[in-house]
Amino acid sequence: MSTPTGPPVRCPEAAVARTLLLGWVLVQMAGASGSTGVVLAYNLTWKSINFKTILEWEPKPINHVYTVQISRKLGNWKNKCFSTTDTECDVTDEIVKDVKETYLARVFSKLVNDTSFAGEPMSTNSPMFTPYLETNLGQPTIKSFEHLGTKLNVTVQDARTLVRKNGTFLSLQDVFGDDLSYTLYYWKASSTGKKTAKSNTNEFLIDVDKGENYCFNVQAVIPSRRVNQKSPESPIECTDLKKGIFKDMFFIIGAVVFVVIIIILSVSLYKCRKRRTGRSRKNSPLNVA
């Protein structure tokens, strides 16, 4: 018995199934290629000095943008930097509202031309951040110093922060109170042996040897912290006794010159009055007669 050799019988149901399968595969491929175009942020890092706080991350965007949100540990999310191509976001205005609170941030990544509203964009969370415990102390500066005899008086500039209370910006010492102290390092200009003095205020009054020049700098310290305890040391300042002597002599000479000028003016005025008096007598009617 021979096998039929006619044309194959077509099955429309199978063709439809193949078409649907191919379409589904293409859709999945398109979706996959679209998702790979979004690059998630990574290496989220808090950069904070004296409560000025910026969140940084990587990488630089190519065809996508970032949106940053920040929240207190148990609070609501707030947008800070929306659809930005930057890789940093200043969040100071949020964290200074309560510097003892703990904050969390997240960075969303989204394609530039993505107008879809299907679900929430992908994001990366930052580490937790508590400003009061973690902000770095900025480098202090020396406001003034005076070297008089056996005393050296040093005043540290109390740095201002963006933390407010009753509408007034607080200083670093206002915020930290007794938690903050200053260490003064000082030494004779002719020596390398350092001494230290500590103060819970921004002023120092220390005993020094008379007739010796001194160099010194200061450092802010929060001893109770586990990390970020110390600030960078301030620039070094040095006293100069010669300048002090010159300054004293300048005031002494100035005072002497002032007295001499007063004496000369007094004598000149006296002579002028005497001359006027003599002329008046000569021109009087009695003298004419």
PDB file of C-alpha atoms in Angstrom, residues 1-189:
ATOM      1  CA  MET A   1       0.000   0.000   0.000  1.00  0.00           C
ATOM      2  CA  SER A   2       1.512   3.306  -1.110  1.00  0.00           C
ATOM      3  CA  THR A   3       1.816   6.428   1.081  1.00  0.00           C
ATOM      4  CA  PRO A   4      -0.094   9.520  -0.085  1.00  0.00           C
ATOM      5  CA  THR A   5       2.196  12.197  -1.505  1.00  0.00           C
ATOM      6  CA  GLY A   6      -0.197  15.144  -1.717  1.00  0.00           C
ATOM      7  CA  PRO A   7       0.492  18.648  -0.324  1.00  0.00           C
ATOM      8  CA  PRO A   8       0.745  18.908   3.529  1.00  0.00           C
ATOM      9  CA  VAL A   9      -2.383  19.886   5.404  1.00  0.00           C
ATOM     10  CA  ARG A  10      -2.039  23.359   6.987  1.00  0.00           C
ATOM     11  CA  CYS A  11      -2.977  23.899  10.661  1.00  0.00           C
ATOM     12  CA  PRO A  12      -4.021  27.523  11.289  1.00  0.00           C
ATOM     13  CA  GLU A  13      -4.149  26.998  15.066  1.00  0.00           C
ATOM     14  CA  ALA A  14      -0.455  26.063  15.133  1.00  0.00           C
ATOM     15  CA  ALA A  15       0.494  29.109  13.055  1.00  0.00           C
ATOM     16  CA  VAL A  16      -1.373  31.406  15.407  1.00  0.00           C
ATOM     17  CA  ALA A  17       0.324  29.807  18.401  1.00  0.00           C
ATOM     18  CA  ARG A  18       3.761  30.275  16.836  1.00  0.00           C
ATOM     19  CA  THR A  19       2.998  33.916  16.067  1.00  0.00           C
ATOM     20  CA  LEU A  20       1.861  34.595  19.621  1.00  0.00           C
ATOM     21  CA  LEU A  21       4.945  32.858  21.022  1.00  0.00           C
ATOM     22  CA  LEU A  22       7.250  34.917  18.784  1.00  0.00           C
ATOM     23  CA  GLY A  23       5.474  38.122  19.770  1.00  0.00           C
ATOM     24  CA  TRP A  24       5.804  37.293  23.479  1.00  0.00           C
ATOM     25  CA  VAL A  25       9.535  36.611  23.064  1.00  0.00           C
ATOM     26  CA  LEU A  26      10.035  39.929  21.256  1.00  0.00           C
ATOM     27  CA  VAL A  27       8.152  41.803  23.977  1.00  0.00           C
ATOM     28  CA  GLN A  28      10.282  40.181  26.666  1.00  0.00           C
ATOM     29  CA  MET A  29      13.453  41.014  24.765  1.00  0.00           C
ATOM     30  CA  ALA A  30      12.364  44.628  24.349  1.00  0.00           C
ATOM     31  CA  GLY A  31      11.529  44.856  28.042  1.00  0.00           C
ATOM     32  CA  ALA A  32      14.846  43.331  28.981  1.00  0.00           C
ATOM     33  CA  SER A  33      16.805  45.696  26.750  1.00  0.00           C
ATOM     34  CA  GLY A  34      14.899  48.637  28.224  1.00  0.00           C
ATOM     35  CA  SER A  35      15.646  47.604  31.791  1.00  0.00           C
ATOM     36  CA  THR A  36      19.360  47.195  31.129  1.00  0.00           C
ATOM     37  CA  GLY A  37      19.432  50.831  29.991  1.00  0.00           C
ATOM     38  CA  VAL A  38      18.806  51.938  33.594  1.00  0.00           C
ATOM     39  CA  VAL A  39      21.932  51.969  35.736  1.00  0.00           C
ATOM     40  CA  LEU A  40      21.399  51.797  39.462  1.00  0.00           C
ATOM     41  CA  ALA A  41      23.265  54.217  41.700  1.00  0.00           C
ATOM     42  CA  TYR A  42      25.937  52.730  43.919  1.00  0.00           C
ATOM     43  CA  ASN A  43      28.525  53.788  46.499  1.00  0.00           C
ATOM     44  CA  LEU A  44      26.101  56.162  48.233  1.00  0.00           C
ATOM     45  CA  THR A  45      28.138  58.261  50.679  1.00  0.00           C
ATOM     46  CA  TRP A  46      27.323  61.001  53.172  1.00  0.00           C
ATOM     47  CA  LYS A  47      29.706  63.993  53.095  1.00  0.00           C
ATOM     48  CA  SER A  48      29.097  66.243  56.085  1.00  0.00           C
ATOM     49  CA  ILE A  49      31.158  69.005  57.733  1.00  0.00           C
ATOM     50  CA  ASN A  50      29.704  71.075  60.586  1.00  0.00           C
ATOM     51  CA  PHE A  51      26.259  69.748  59.507  1.00  0.00           C
ATOM     52  CA  LYS A  52      26.614  70.948  55.905  1.00  0.00           C
ATOM     53  CA  THR A  53      25.552  67.615  54.361  1.00  0.00           C
ATOM     54  CA  ILE A  54      25.701  66.304  50.803  1.00  0.00           C
ATOM     55  CA  LEU A  55      24.792  62.843  49.562  1.00  0.00           C
ATOM     56  CA  GLU A  56      27.116  61.550  46.814  1.00  0.00           C
ATOM     57  CA  TRP A  57      26.924  58.476  44.594  1.00  0.00           C
ATOM     58  CA  GLU A  58      28.110  56.887  41.349  1.00  0.00           C
ATOM     59  CA  PRO A  59      28.086  56.553  38.316  1.00  0.00           C
ATOM     60  CA  LYS A  60      27.813  59.558  36.028  1.00  0.00           C
ATOM     61  CA  PRO A  61      24.534  59.171  34.078  1.00  0.00           C
ATOM     62  CA  ILE A  62      24.541  58.543  30.340  1.00  0.00           C
ATOM     63  CA  ASN A  63      20.934  58.112  29.276  1.00  0.00           C
ATOM     64  CA  HIS A  64      19.209  58.259  32.620  1.00  0.00           C
ATOM     65  CA  VAL A  65      18.482  60.701  35.473  1.00  0.00           C
ATOM     66  CA  TYR A  66      18.378  60.443  39.242  1.00  0.00           C
ATOM     67  CA  THR A  67      15.842  61.490  41.855  1.00  0.00           C
ATOM     68  CA  VAL A  68      16.813  61.653  45.525  1.00  0.00           C
ATOM     69  CA  GLN A  69      14.510  61.144  48.482  1.00  0.00           C
ATOM     70  CA  ILE A  70      15.306  61.484  52.173  1.00  0.00           C
ATOM     71  CA  SER A  71      13.407  60.424  55.244  1.00  0.00           C
ATOM     72  CA  ARG A  72      13.771  60.302  58.988  1.00  0.00           C
ATOM     73  CA  LYS A  73      14.042  56.801  60.346  1.00  0.00           C
ATOM     74  CA  LEU A  74      10.279  56.593  60.861  1.00  0.00           C
ATOM     75  CA  GLY A  75       9.157  59.508  58.708  1.00  0.00           C
ATOM     76  CA  ASN A  76       7.836  60.261  55.220  1.00  0.00           C
ATOM     77  CA  TRP A  77       9.970  60.397  52.099  1.00  0.00           C
ATOM     78  CA  LYS A  78      10.704  63.856  50.681  1.00  0.00           C
ATOM     79  CA  ASN A  79      12.033  64.652  47.199  1.00  0.00           C
ATOM     80  CA  LYS A  80      15.232  66.702  47.285  1.00  0.00           C
ATOM     81  CA  CYS A  81      16.834  66.514  43.841  1.00  0.00           C
ATOM     82  CA  PHE A  82      14.396  65.627  41.054  1.00  0.00           C
ATOM     83  CA  SER A  83      15.430  64.214  37.658  1.00  0.00           C
ATOM     84  CA  THR A  84      19.008  65.405  38.002  1.00  0.00           C
ATOM     85  CA  THR A  85      22.093  64.430  36.026  1.00  0.00           C
ATOM     86  CA  ASP A  86      24.318  65.293  38.998  1.00  0.00           C
ATOM     87  CA  THR A  87      25.787  62.649  41.269  1.00  0.00           C
ATOM     88  CA  GLU A  88      25.337  64.634  44.465  1.00  0.00           C
ATOM     89  CA  CYS A  89      22.471  66.242  46.334  1.00  0.00           C
ATOM     90  CA  ASP A  90      22.566  68.832  49.122  1.00  0.00           C
ATOM     91  CA  VAL A  91      20.235  67.660  51.903  1.00  0.00           C
ATOM     92  CA  THR A  92      21.393  70.120  54.581  1.00  0.00           C
ATOM     93  CA  ASP A  93      18.044  71.881  54.895  1.00  0.00           C
ATOM     94  CA  GLU A  94      16.422  68.597  55.907  1.00  0.00           C
ATOM     95  CA  ILE A  95      18.967  67.242  58.366  1.00  0.00           C
ATOM     96  CA  VAL A  96      19.426  70.547  60.274  1.00  0.00           C
ATOM     97  CA  LYS A  97      15.782  70.369  61.345  1.00  0.00           C
ATOM     98  CA  ASP A  98      16.830  67.754  63.879  1.00  0.00           C
ATOM     99  CA  VAL A  99      20.525  66.869  63.918  1.00  0.00           C
ATOM    100  CA  LYS A 100      20.027  64.136  66.518  1.00  0.00           C
ATOM    101  CA  GLU A 101      17.592  62.249  64.265  1.00  0.00           C
ATOM    102  CA  THR A 102      18.691  59.315  62.079  1.00  0.00           C
ATOM    103  CA  TYR A 103      18.161  59.704  58.322  1.00  0.00           C
ATOM    104  CA  LEU A 104      17.946  57.389  55.319  1.00  0.00           C
ATOM    105  CA  ALA A 105      18.159  58.426  51.659  1.00  0.00           C
ATOM    106  CA  ARG A 106      17.509  56.597  48.403  1.00  0.00           C
ATOM    107  CA  VAL A 107      18.438  57.373  44.816  1.00  0.00           C
ATOM    108  CA  PHE A 108      16.047  56.425  41.992  1.00  0.00           C
ATOM    109  CA  SER A 109      17.291  55.765  38.452  1.00  0.00           C
ATOM    110  CA  LYS A 110      15.077  56.375  35.406  1.00  0.00           C
ATOM    111  CA  LEU A 111      15.608  56.582  31.657  1.00  0.00           C
ATOM    112  CA  VAL A 112      15.538  60.126  30.300  1.00  0.00           C
ATOM    113  CA  ASN A 113      12.723  59.471  27.811  1.00  0.00           C
ATOM    114  CA  ASP A 114      10.764  57.086  30.011  1.00  0.00           C
ATOM    115  CA  THR A 115       7.237  58.504  30.355  1.00  0.00           C
ATOM    116  CA  SER A 116       5.636  55.321  31.616  1.00  0.00           C
ATOM    117  CA  PHE A 117       4.011  55.216  35.007  1.00  0.00           C
ATOM    118  CA  ALA A 118       4.161  51.466  35.477  1.00  0.00           C
ATOM    119  CA  GLY A 119       5.432  50.940  38.996  1.00  0.00           C
ATOM    120  CA  GLU A 120       8.136  52.694  41.009  1.00  0.00           C
ATOM    121  CA  PRO A 121      11.568  53.222  39.407  1.00  0.00           C
ATOM    122  CA  MET A 122      14.473  51.190  40.695  1.00  0.00           C
ATOM    123  CA  SER A 123      16.427  52.707  43.591  1.00  0.00           C
ATOM    124  CA  THR A 124      19.389  52.206  45.905  1.00  0.00           C
ATOM    125  CA  ASN A 125      19.345  52.957  49.629  1.00  0.00           C
ATOM    126  CA  SER A 126      22.049  54.869  51.493  1.00  0.00           C
ATOM    127  CA  PRO A 127      23.540  53.892  54.852  1.00  0.00           C
ATOM    128  CA  MET A 128      21.831  55.340  57.927  1.00  0.00           C
ATOM    129  CA  PHE A 129      23.161  58.757  58.978  1.00  0.00           C
ATOM    130  CA  THR A 130      22.910  60.563  62.331  1.00  0.00           C
ATOM    131  CA  PRO A 131      24.359  64.087  61.927  1.00  0.00           C
ATOM    132  CA  TYR A 132      25.042  64.732  65.617  1.00  0.00           C
ATOM    133  CA  LEU A 133      27.173  61.603  65.854  1.00  0.00           C
ATOM    134  CA  GLU A 134      28.734  61.539  62.386  1.00  0.00           C
ATOM    135  CA  THR A 135      29.194  65.009  60.889  1.00  0.00           C
ATOM    136  CA  ASN A 136      32.882  65.867  60.573  1.00  0.00           C
ATOM    137  CA  LEU A 137      34.218  68.764  62.601  1.00  0.00           C
ATOM    138  CA  GLY A 138      35.556  71.500  60.343  1.00  0.00           C
ATOM    139  CA  GLN A 139      39.033  72.950  60.694  1.00  0.00           C
ATOM    140  CA  PRO A 140      38.927  75.620  63.420  1.00  0.00           C
ATOM    141  CA  THR A 141      40.514  79.032  63.053  1.00  0.00           C
ATOM    142  CA  ILE A 142      42.151  81.273  65.642  1.00  0.00           C
ATOM    143  CA  LYS A 143      40.159  84.483  66.041  1.00  0.00           C
ATOM    144  CA  SER A 144      42.754  86.401  68.065  1.00  0.00           C
ATOM    145  CA  PHE A 145      45.719  85.998  70.379  1.00  0.00           C
ATOM    146  CA  GLU A 146      47.702  88.223  72.714  1.00  0.00           C
ATOM    147  CA  HIS A 147      51.041  87.617  74.397  1.00  0.00           C
ATOM    148  CA  LEU A 148      51.571  89.762  77.489  1.00  0.00           C
ATOM    149  CA  GLY A 149      54.500  88.983  79.732  1.00  0.00           C
ATOM    150  CA  THR A 150      53.973  85.495  81.162  1.00  0.00           C
ATOM    151  CA  LYS A 151      50.439  85.055  79.771  1.00  0.00           C
ATOM    152  CA  LEU A 152      49.223  83.915  76.358  1.00  0.00           C
ATOM    153  CA  ASN A 153      45.555  84.556  75.587  1.00  0.00           C
ATOM    154  CA  VAL A 154      44.110  82.644  72.599  1.00  0.00           C
ATOM    155  CA  THR A 155      40.510  82.877  71.302  1.00  0.00           C
ATOM    156  CA  VAL A 156      39.130  80.324  68.839  1.00  0.00           C
ATOM    157  CA  GLN A 157      36.607  81.419  66.211  1.00  0.00           C
ATOM    158  CA  ASP A 158      33.313  79.719  67.120  1.00  0.00           C
ATOM    159  CA  ALA A 159      32.158  78.366  63.742  1.00  0.00           C
ATOM    160  CA  ARG A 160      28.590  79.085  62.620  1.00  0.00           C
ATOM    161  CA  THR A 161      26.339  76.277  61.400  1.00  0.00           C
ATOM    162  CA  LEU A 162      23.085  76.166  59.435  1.00  0.00           C
ATOM    163  CA  VAL A 163      21.254  74.757  62.453  1.00  0.00           C
ATOM    164  CA  ARG A 164      18.622  77.224  63.624  1.00  0.00           C
ATOM    165  CA  LYS A 165      16.862  77.869  66.900  1.00  0.00           C
ATOM    166  CA  ASN A 166      14.175  80.538  67.208  1.00  0.00           C
ATOM    167  CA  GLY A 167      15.263  81.898  63.822  1.00  0.00           C
ATOM    168  CA  THR A 168      18.918  82.291  64.834  1.00  0.00           C
ATOM    169  CA  PHE A 169      21.818  80.307  63.370  1.00  0.00           C
ATOM    170  CA  LEU A 170      23.647  78.388  66.079  1.00  0.00           C
ATOM    171  CA  SER A 171      27.398  78.093  66.510  1.00  0.00           C
ATOM    172  CA  LEU A 172      29.121  74.730  66.695  1.00  0.00           C
ATOM    173  CA  GLN A 173      29.455  75.148  70.443  1.00  0.00           C
ATOM    174  CA  ASP A 174      25.765  76.066  70.756  1.00  0.00           C
ATOM    175  CA  VAL A 175      24.832  72.758  69.113  1.00  0.00           C
ATOM    176  CA  PHE A 176      27.236  70.434  70.937  1.00  0.00           C
ATOM    177  CA  GLY A 177      27.442  72.234  74.276  1.00  0.00           C
ATOM    178  CA  ASP A 178      29.660  70.413  76.779  1.00  0.00           C
ATOM    179  CA  ASP A 179      30.221  67.574  74.285  1.00  0.00           C
ATOM    180  CA  LEU A 180      32.591  69.864  72.365  1.00  0.00           C
ATOM    181  CA  SER A 181      35.986  70.956  73.661  1.00  0.00           C
ATOM    182  CA  TYR A 182      39.132  72.500  72.203  1.00  0.00           C
ATOM    183  CA  THR A 183      42.722  71.384  72.563  1.00  0.00           C
ATOM    184  CA  LEU A 184      45.508  73.960  72.281  1.00  0.00           C
ATOM    185  CA  TYR A 185      48.963  72.768  71.226  1.00  0.00           C
ATOM    186  CA  TYR A 186      51.738  75.276  71.989  1.00  0.00           C
ATOM    187  CA  TRP A 187      55.517  75.316  72.030  1.00  0.00           C
ATOM    188  CA  LYS A 188      58.424  77.718  72.207  1.00  0.00           C
ATOM    189  CA  ALA A 189      59.374  79.020  68.778  1.00  0.00           C
TER     190      ALA A 189
END
